[in-house]
Amino acid sequence: MVTIANEIKVEVKERGQFRPLKLLKNRWFLYALSLAGFIYLWHWTAERRVFGGGLPLPWDVLVQLGKLTVDPLAGKNLFEHTWASTRRILIGFAIGSSIAVPLGLFMALNKYANAIVKPIFDLLKPMPPIAWISISILWFGIEETPKVFIIVIGTVVPCLLNAYNGVRLVEPQLYDVVKMLGGTRKDEIIQVCFPAAFPAIFAGLQISLSIAWTCVIAAELVAARSGLGFVTLQGMTLSRPAMTVAGMIAIAVAAWLTTLLVSGLERIVCPWKRGLENV
Amino acid sequence: MAKIVCDRVSKEFIQKGKIRVHVLEEISLEVKENEFLVILGPGQSGKSTLLRIIAGLETPTSGSVFIDGKPVDGPHPSRGLVFQSYMLFAWKTVMGNVEMGPKLRGLPKKERREIAQHYINLVGLKGFEKYYPHQLSGGMKQRVGIARAYANNPDIMLLDEPFGQLDAQTRYFMEKETVRIWEAEKRTVVFVTNNIDEAVYLADRIVTLKGKLPGRMGPTFVVDLPRPREHTDQAFLELRQEIIDSTELVL
């Protein structure tokens, strides 16, 4: 063990005896309590028919979820519909981010690139990606392309902005460090600029991902024969609210899983961020 | 011949396109080889700017800086700089930070690891090689900063208020460590501080700067006390009082 006078870090984990009062302070117990309360409230509201027949019982939704995994809807079961949406997300997200991140980095590093791209970008930035749905259907028909296109549009903006700002906000003295150690401009970019921008880039990817899900659901509501947006729409058309809610739950789960994918990637690319979250 | 010569160095910054800020006026000083020089001045006396000019990160508006008789034109790995706010690479471990200099000079991995390990040991961070900066305390972070500058084997070490962010006890401890490290591997040191005790504790010679901006030359003091020094020594206290009496610094 190394001893540096007054500079030792010690981690202590307390573990006392079990007491009922302590249970009320337990995080996991409170989580469970909160969820159970929510489901009970939902059940109560549905049973009293507060929204007419529009709110299904939690149990019915669960049954519907089970049924959707077995009985196909428009030729596809729940997993296939989930995959249809997720696939669109992954393709659109991959295309969008692989355009936007390098472009954002390049704009931050090169003022001419910035001067050329920024005006166009600023023009398109305030436009919600969903506004592109109609024109993209006119351009690309109703197959996969328009949906992927919308996702690309939605992904580009936050990815580009975050990559750009990530570089712009790098502490300038860090470049001085590289200069003092004998580094070149290239070293400054590779050793400081990129790694310092990674966390911001990943924040942009997470935002992009949630926008991508909004985009794909919206696109599927307009024109699709597959995907989770289509499932929720089907529930509405057929007056089967349980199906709609089941679709909504599947969307939440799928979106959450893709989020995990990105944070998993971040943990690999940015090992120094591990253990920072809970500080 | 003096190692570092500053010859009537003046600096003006242009802010927001037209406002001229006069930071340094006619600073002339010399630093001998392996001397520990402390530049002591209050806030807003341009002392950090002077250090950055010696480092080559800023150019003087007039006057010039010579190192080994040659004028400074930009940063060079023969000068190591330790920053007030550590400026560690958050994405690198302690080892990654310390070996950065040798890495940028293109040394092979094994060799630069050896060098880095030597300086990590020297600053007392053995066992912490795999830690990331955010897992370290302030004093440990600055140890990394010092090791990183040392690892490039510079003949001049420039330290810009390196312990300004530390609490009093850690600061005192790090001052002791600085002397230990310097005595283990002598370099020409220029150490900037606003703390009189720190200056008297560390320096061979103290150059004072007068604030507010622009910073001007104040009196110079030779600290002829044997090391290790004690803050409570009679001679220490007398010199400290002498500096307080003749400068505007108030503790």
XYZ file of C-alpha atoms in Angstrom:
530
model
C 0.000 0.000 0.000
C 1.250 3.410 -0.906
C 0.934 6.053 1.741
C 0.822 9.685 0.843
C 0.344 11.446 4.165
C -3.091 13.018 4.195
C -4.170 11.843 0.795
C -5.588 8.367 1.144
C -8.953 7.532 -0.317
C -11.007 5.065 1.665
C -14.307 3.533 0.677
C -16.529 2.246 3.433
C -19.789 0.391 2.990
C -22.104 0.361 5.945
C -24.068 -2.747 6.717
C -26.225 -2.744 9.804
C -28.936 -4.957 11.238
C -32.338 -5.399 9.613
C -35.097 -3.212 11.009
C -38.611 -2.645 9.557
C -38.178 1.125 9.590
C -35.038 0.736 7.519
C -37.082 -0.991 4.819
C -38.897 2.287 4.214
C -35.543 3.872 3.439
C -34.511 1.079 1.058
C -34.283 2.332 -2.502
C -35.406 -0.914 -4.149
C -38.363 -1.280 -1.826
C -39.482 2.238 -2.699
C -39.085 1.542 -6.409
C -41.318 -1.509 -6.125
C -43.829 0.430 -4.051
C -43.955 3.188 -6.641
C -44.518 0.764 -9.535
C -47.163 -1.226 -7.689
C -48.949 2.001 -6.814
C -48.906 3.116 -10.426
C -50.304 -0.165 -11.712
C -52.971 -0.163 -9.033
C -54.004 3.388 -9.973
C -54.129 2.365 -13.626
C -56.255 -0.677 -12.795
C -58.600 1.406 -10.659
C -59.003 4.067 -13.370
C -59.670 1.464 -16.055
C -62.155 -0.436 -13.925
C -64.118 2.730 -13.155
C -64.130 3.427 -16.905
C -62.898 6.986 -16.383
C -61.922 7.136 -20.061
C -64.953 5.191 -21.262
C -63.673 1.992 -22.812
C -60.454 3.707 -23.936
C -58.226 2.499 -21.123
C -57.635 -1.253 -21.007
C -56.997 -3.122 -17.766
C -53.300 -3.804 -17.095
C -54.037 -7.534 -17.194
C -55.695 -7.246 -20.623
C -52.636 -5.460 -21.965
C -50.429 -8.248 -20.684
C -52.676 -10.845 -22.338
C -52.636 -8.831 -25.548
C -48.839 -8.678 -25.466
C -48.774 -12.450 -25.150
C -51.250 -12.877 -27.967
C -49.311 -10.553 -30.285
C -46.219 -12.661 -29.892
C -48.145 -15.692 -31.162
C -50.870 -14.442 -33.534
C -49.480 -12.434 -36.427
C -50.874 -8.972 -37.141
C -50.690 -8.142 -40.847
C -48.454 -11.166 -41.308
C -45.982 -10.362 -38.528
C -45.858 -11.202 -34.822
C -44.796 -8.739 -32.124
C -41.099 -9.562 -32.375
C -41.129 -9.076 -36.132
C -42.879 -5.738 -35.772
C -40.390 -4.682 -33.112
C -37.516 -5.712 -35.314
C -39.061 -3.847 -38.291
C -38.991 -0.595 -36.296
C -35.628 -1.271 -34.691
C -34.054 -2.109 -38.012
C -35.206 1.203 -39.477
C -33.780 2.959 -36.412
C -30.440 1.202 -36.654
C -30.016 1.887 -40.371
C -31.134 5.519 -40.172
C -29.200 6.158 -36.998
C -26.027 4.616 -38.420
C -26.252 6.677 -41.610
C -27.215 9.896 -39.818
C -24.554 9.729 -37.124
C -21.789 8.671 -39.475
C -22.502 11.759 -41.559
C -23.145 14.182 -38.714
C -20.379 13.382 -36.227
C -17.450 13.715 -38.658
C -19.076 16.778 -40.208
C -19.551 18.397 -36.798
C -15.959 17.689 -35.819
C -14.702 19.013 -39.113
C -16.800 22.184 -38.808
C -15.402 22.836 -35.342
C -11.828 22.419 -36.579
C -12.041 24.227 -39.892
C -13.578 27.669 -40.082
C -14.120 27.468 -43.838
C -16.077 24.235 -43.557
C -18.002 25.899 -40.776
C -18.728 28.979 -42.894
C -20.047 26.858 -45.742
C -22.152 24.332 -43.833
C -23.434 26.437 -40.947
C -25.908 28.687 -42.841
C -27.614 25.693 -44.453
C -27.613 23.829 -41.194
C -29.073 26.784 -39.293
C -31.809 27.016 -41.914
C -32.794 23.357 -41.536
C -32.199 23.070 -37.792
C -35.482 24.540 -36.494
C -37.521 22.346 -38.827
C -38.938 19.349 -36.941
C -37.887 16.139 -38.718
C -41.503 14.982 -38.847
C -42.224 17.896 -41.173
C -40.295 15.933 -43.796
C -42.667 12.968 -43.783
C -44.973 14.091 -46.572
C -42.248 15.175 -48.940
C -40.250 12.034 -48.293
C -43.267 9.887 -49.197
C -43.595 11.892 -52.417
C -39.926 11.315 -53.129
C -39.414 7.744 -52.005
C -42.876 6.120 -51.944
C -44.112 4.211 -48.904
C -41.466 1.527 -48.547
C -38.492 1.551 -46.159
C -36.603 4.464 -47.704
C -38.817 7.349 -46.533
C -38.778 6.045 -42.948
C -35.027 5.696 -42.891
C -34.750 9.111 -44.517
C -36.797 10.761 -41.753
C -34.644 9.102 -39.120
C -31.482 10.312 -40.837
C -32.864 13.865 -40.864
C -33.798 13.628 -37.202
C -30.453 12.122 -36.195
C -28.214 14.579 -37.987
C -29.124 17.728 -36.048
C -28.310 16.752 -32.447
C -25.330 14.624 -33.509
C -23.779 17.455 -35.448
C -24.472 20.099 -32.806
C -23.004 17.996 -30.016
C -19.898 16.992 -31.922
C -19.378 20.636 -32.866
C -19.894 21.984 -29.356
C -17.902 19.133 -27.849
C -14.853 20.356 -29.730
C -15.529 24.048 -29.224
C -15.811 23.639 -25.461
C -12.491 21.840 -25.017
C -10.391 23.672 -22.428
C -7.868 25.600 -24.576
C -5.061 25.106 -22.051
C -5.147 21.376 -22.797
C -3.813 22.237 -26.230
C -1.040 24.193 -24.495
C -0.112 21.022 -22.624
C 0.382 19.163 -25.895
C 2.352 22.087 -27.331
C 4.615 22.209 -24.271
C 5.231 18.471 -24.497
C 6.410 18.872 -28.078
C 3.217 17.870 -29.894
C 2.069 19.077 -33.280
C -1.340 20.346 -34.393
C -2.169 16.778 -35.393
C -1.307 15.571 -31.891
C -3.547 18.272 -30.446
C -6.470 16.982 -32.498
C -5.901 13.288 -31.853
C -4.749 13.433 -28.235
C -7.000 16.230 -26.965
C -9.701 17.314 -29.335
C -11.324 13.959 -30.112
C -11.197 12.281 -26.706
C -12.348 15.483 -25.010
C -15.304 15.635 -27.388
C -16.341 11.981 -26.960
C -18.662 12.476 -23.986
C -20.470 15.304 -25.792
C -20.710 13.168 -28.926
C -22.287 10.353 -26.962
C -24.741 12.740 -25.345
C -25.673 13.775 -28.887
C -26.100 10.145 -29.924
C -28.480 9.520 -27.026
C -30.589 12.553 -27.934
C -30.528 11.483 -31.582
C -31.707 8.044 -30.666
C -34.784 9.269 -28.843
C -35.580 11.594 -31.742
C -35.086 8.674 -34.130
C -37.749 6.714 -32.244
C -40.154 9.642 -32.457
C -39.478 9.807 -36.187
C -39.963 6.132 -36.894
C -43.229 5.923 -34.946
C -44.566 9.011 -36.708
C -43.558 7.645 -40.098
C -45.169 4.302 -39.337
C -48.377 6.017 -38.316
C -48.579 7.688 -41.708
C -47.891 4.814 -44.052
C -46.711 1.352 -43.046
C -47.724 -2.295 -42.888
C -45.182 -3.173 -40.222
C -43.519 -1.728 -37.171
C -44.670 -0.805 -33.687
C -46.202 2.488 -34.808
C -48.372 0.419 -37.120
C -49.388 -1.847 -34.212
C -50.573 1.093 -32.105
C -52.427 2.494 -35.107
C -54.052 -0.887 -35.758
C -55.288 -0.924 -32.164
C -56.938 2.429 -32.752
C -58.521 1.467 -36.071
C -59.832 -1.810 -34.725
C -60.990 -0.139 -31.480
C -58.765 -2.394 -29.395
C -57.063 -0.135 -26.862
C -55.236 -3.097 -25.298
C -53.389 -3.560 -28.584
C -52.443 0.115 -28.715
C -51.103 0.096 -25.163
C -49.278 -3.180 -25.814
C -47.630 -1.505 -28.807
C -46.702 1.485 -26.662
C -45.074 -0.747 -24.085
C -43.147 -2.601 -26.801
C -41.936 0.776 -28.140
C -40.693 1.801 -24.709
C -38.855 -1.489 -24.225
C -37.273 -1.429 -27.682
C -36.221 2.215 -27.322
C -34.748 1.481 -23.923
C -32.759 -1.445 -25.318
C -31.260 0.696 -28.069
C -30.350 3.307 -25.455
C -28.505 0.592 -23.540
C -26.653 -0.228 -26.735
C -25.355 3.331 -27.030
C -24.422 3.621 -23.355
C -22.674 0.258 -23.621
C -20.686 1.607 -26.533
C -19.854 4.714 -24.534
C -18.524 2.588 -21.681
C -16.188 0.867 -24.121
C -15.037 4.007 -25.924
C -14.810 6.226 -22.834
C -13.493 3.980 -20.039
C -12.634 7.041 -17.930
C -16.323 7.893 -17.618
C -17.047 4.676 -15.744
C -17.852 5.267 -12.143
C -18.306 8.978 -12.771
C -22.086 8.821 -13.035
C -22.682 8.056 -9.391
C -20.224 10.572 -8.003
C 25.942 32.671 -18.562
C 22.398 32.841 -17.290
C 20.020 30.053 -18.305
C 17.023 32.318 -18.832
C 17.211 36.019 -19.621
C 14.162 38.256 -19.849
C 15.143 41.532 -21.430
C 12.670 44.405 -20.927
C 9.653 42.186 -21.620
C 6.355 44.029 -22.072
C 3.006 42.583 -23.012
C -0.234 44.091 -24.182
C -3.322 42.073 -24.926
C -5.931 43.289 -27.376
C -9.351 42.411 -26.054
C -12.548 42.397 -28.087
C -10.747 43.834 -31.079
C -9.766 47.205 -29.677
C -9.399 47.432 -25.893
C -5.698 47.278 -25.063
C -4.788 45.691 -21.766
C -1.288 46.404 -20.578
C -0.198 43.338 -18.618
C 3.569 43.536 -18.189
C 5.936 46.473 -18.315
C 9.673 46.232 -18.815
C 10.356 43.035 -16.921
C 14.033 42.148 -16.845
C 15.379 39.171 -14.965
C 17.912 36.399 -15.162
C 17.737 32.846 -13.912
C 20.887 30.850 -13.321
C 21.302 27.193 -14.192
C 19.609 24.932 -11.616
C 18.404 27.941 -9.663
C 15.017 27.867 -7.955
C 13.529 31.249 -8.805
C 10.170 32.276 -7.402
C 8.183 35.043 -9.030
C 6.051 36.496 -6.270
C 3.238 38.880 -7.019
C -0.346 39.622 -6.094
C -3.279 38.703 -8.332
C -3.417 40.764 -11.505
C 0.300 41.443 -11.656
C 0.868 39.577 -14.903
C 3.014 36.844 -13.357
C 1.250 33.993 -15.144
C 1.579 35.849 -18.428
C 5.298 36.267 -17.805
C 5.594 32.524 -17.264
C 3.643 31.799 -20.447
C 5.991 34.110 -22.336
C 9.015 32.223 -20.992
C 7.227 28.981 -21.951
C 6.794 30.314 -25.475
C 3.007 30.137 -25.420
C 2.729 33.941 -25.669
C 4.944 36.379 -27.507
C 6.015 39.614 -25.792
C 4.814 42.861 -27.364
C 8.306 44.264 -26.907
C 11.523 42.957 -25.389
C 12.631 39.366 -25.641
C 13.359 36.171 -23.765
C 16.563 34.211 -24.261
C 17.237 30.675 -23.182
C 20.866 29.560 -23.340
C 21.450 32.737 -25.329
C 18.909 31.865 -28.006
C 15.655 33.793 -28.374
C 12.455 31.869 -27.549
C 10.235 31.255 -30.532
C 7.361 29.075 -29.419
C 6.949 26.190 -27.009
C 9.657 23.566 -26.776
C 9.827 20.253 -24.904
C 12.991 21.442 -23.168
C 10.695 23.561 -21.009
C 8.123 21.795 -18.843
C 5.028 23.648 -17.677
C 2.883 22.772 -14.674
C -0.535 24.390 -14.718
C -2.489 26.005 -11.926
C -5.618 23.981 -12.693
C -3.695 20.724 -13.335
C -4.847 20.356 -16.968
C -4.642 16.591 -16.868
C -6.070 14.522 -19.701
C -9.261 13.205 -18.105
C -9.349 10.333 -20.611
C -5.880 9.064 -19.718
C -4.745 7.197 -16.650
C -1.933 8.501 -14.480
C 0.455 6.440 -16.608
C -1.138 7.721 -19.822
C -0.757 11.309 -18.674
C 2.834 11.007 -17.544
C 4.014 9.146 -20.637
C 2.406 11.656 -22.995
C 5.567 13.715 -23.534
C 7.818 10.758 -24.453
C 4.965 9.379 -26.556
C 4.674 12.602 -28.563
C 8.420 12.520 -29.128
C 7.981 9.059 -30.618
C 9.730 6.928 -28.011
C 8.866 3.220 -28.153
C 6.327 2.002 -25.631
C 8.674 0.084 -23.365
C 11.091 2.956 -23.049
C 8.465 5.599 -22.352
C 6.783 3.349 -19.790
C 10.093 3.088 -17.947
C 10.596 6.837 -17.974
C 7.022 7.480 -16.862
C 7.273 4.878 -14.105
C 10.436 6.521 -12.819
C 8.732 9.899 -12.460
C 5.510 8.410 -11.087
C 7.660 6.840 -8.380
C 9.555 10.083 -7.884
C 6.397 12.075 -7.157
C 5.134 9.327 -4.862
C 2.292 7.941 -6.960
C 3.524 4.366 -7.200
C 0.482 2.087 -7.201
C -1.786 4.703 -8.752
C -0.682 4.191 -12.376
C -4.066 2.918 -13.518
C -6.150 5.593 -11.804
C -7.984 8.217 -13.794
C -7.584 11.873 -12.767
C -11.117 12.127 -11.366
C -10.263 9.383 -8.887
C -7.397 11.415 -7.416
C -7.321 14.190 -4.830
C -6.113 17.680 -5.734
C -2.611 17.130 -4.405
C -2.284 13.857 -6.264
C -3.504 15.474 -9.475
C -0.787 18.081 -9.276
C 1.770 15.347 -8.598
C 0.703 13.886 -11.939
C 1.077 17.343 -13.497
C 4.613 17.609 -12.133
C 5.547 14.072 -13.177
C 4.161 14.696 -16.653
C 6.323 17.797 -17.070
C 9.385 16.029 -15.639
C 8.968 12.959 -17.861
C 9.949 14.953 -20.914
C 13.282 15.614 -19.228
C 13.150 19.392 -19.635
C 16.060 21.475 -18.360
C 13.642 24.189 -17.248
C 10.571 23.619 -15.109
C 7.929 26.337 -15.115
C 5.266 26.116 -12.429
C 2.267 28.427 -12.533
C 0.761 28.677 -9.027
C 0.684 24.887 -8.936
C -0.721 24.620 -5.411
C -3.198 27.488 -5.584
C -6.184 25.169 -5.478
C -5.036 23.052 -2.549
C -5.995 23.365 1.075
C -3.355 24.792 3.419
C -2.124 21.466 4.814
C -1.837 19.708 1.472
C -0.175 22.812 0.112
C 2.469 22.825 2.809
C 3.059 19.139 2.233
C 3.374 19.601 -1.528
C 5.894 22.408 -0.995
C 8.040 19.970 0.964
C 7.599 17.439 -1.834
C 8.582 20.038 -4.434
C 11.878 20.640 -2.646
C 12.456 16.901 -2.320
C 11.782 16.305 -6.022
C 13.886 19.266 -7.066
C 16.789 18.145 -4.916
C 16.507 14.623 -6.358
C 16.541 15.897 -9.946
C 17.801 19.453 -10.183
C 16.393 21.675 -12.860
C 16.232 25.376 -13.468
C 12.899 26.254 -11.886
C 10.674 29.277 -12.307
C 7.852 29.052 -9.812
C 5.022 31.573 -9.810
C 3.045 32.189 -6.634
C 1.143 34.821 -4.696
C 1.997 33.246 -1.357
C 4.918 34.747 0.601
C 5.426 31.709 2.825
C 5.553 29.446 -0.182
C 8.072 31.760 -1.850
C 10.395 31.935 1.164
C 10.097 28.201 1.752
C 11.035 27.248 -1.802
C 13.189 29.894 -3.397
C 16.875 30.461 -3.919
C 15.869 33.913 -5.023
C 12.560 35.775 -5.087
C 11.654 38.302 -7.768
C 8.614 40.342 -6.819
C 6.167 41.877 -9.224
C 4.077 44.913 -8.392
C 0.389 44.911 -9.326
C -2.149 45.993 -10.412
C -1.794 45.714 -14.160
C 0.586 46.358 -15.724
C 2.935 44.285 -13.611
C 6.261 46.001 -12.899
C 9.486 44.817 -11.317
C 9.601 44.962 -7.547
C 12.602 44.289 -5.305
C 14.498 41.019 -5.456
C 15.379 38.937 -2.392
C 18.033 36.293 -2.055
C 16.931 33.515 0.270
C 20.115 32.247 1.836
C 18.604 29.736 4.255
C 19.625 26.096 4.459
C 17.113 23.443 3.386
C 14.979 21.894 4.734
C 13.528 25.158 5.982
C 11.197 25.700 8.873
C 8.356 28.190 8.702
C 8.978 29.070 12.330
C 12.717 29.773 12.012
C 13.777 33.217 13.175
C 15.582 33.925 9.887
C 12.590 32.660 7.904
C 10.226 34.977 9.763
C 12.547 37.968 9.445
C 12.839 37.565 5.693
C 9.094 37.063 5.419
C 8.545 40.304 7.335
C 11.068 42.113 5.184
C 9.231 41.070 2.026
C 5.866 42.063 3.461
C 7.227 45.468 4.480
C 8.646 46.210 1.075
C 5.798 44.923 -1.104
C 2.102 45.494 -1.306
C 1.296 41.891 -0.482
C -0.933 41.470 2.510
C -1.489 38.085 4.044
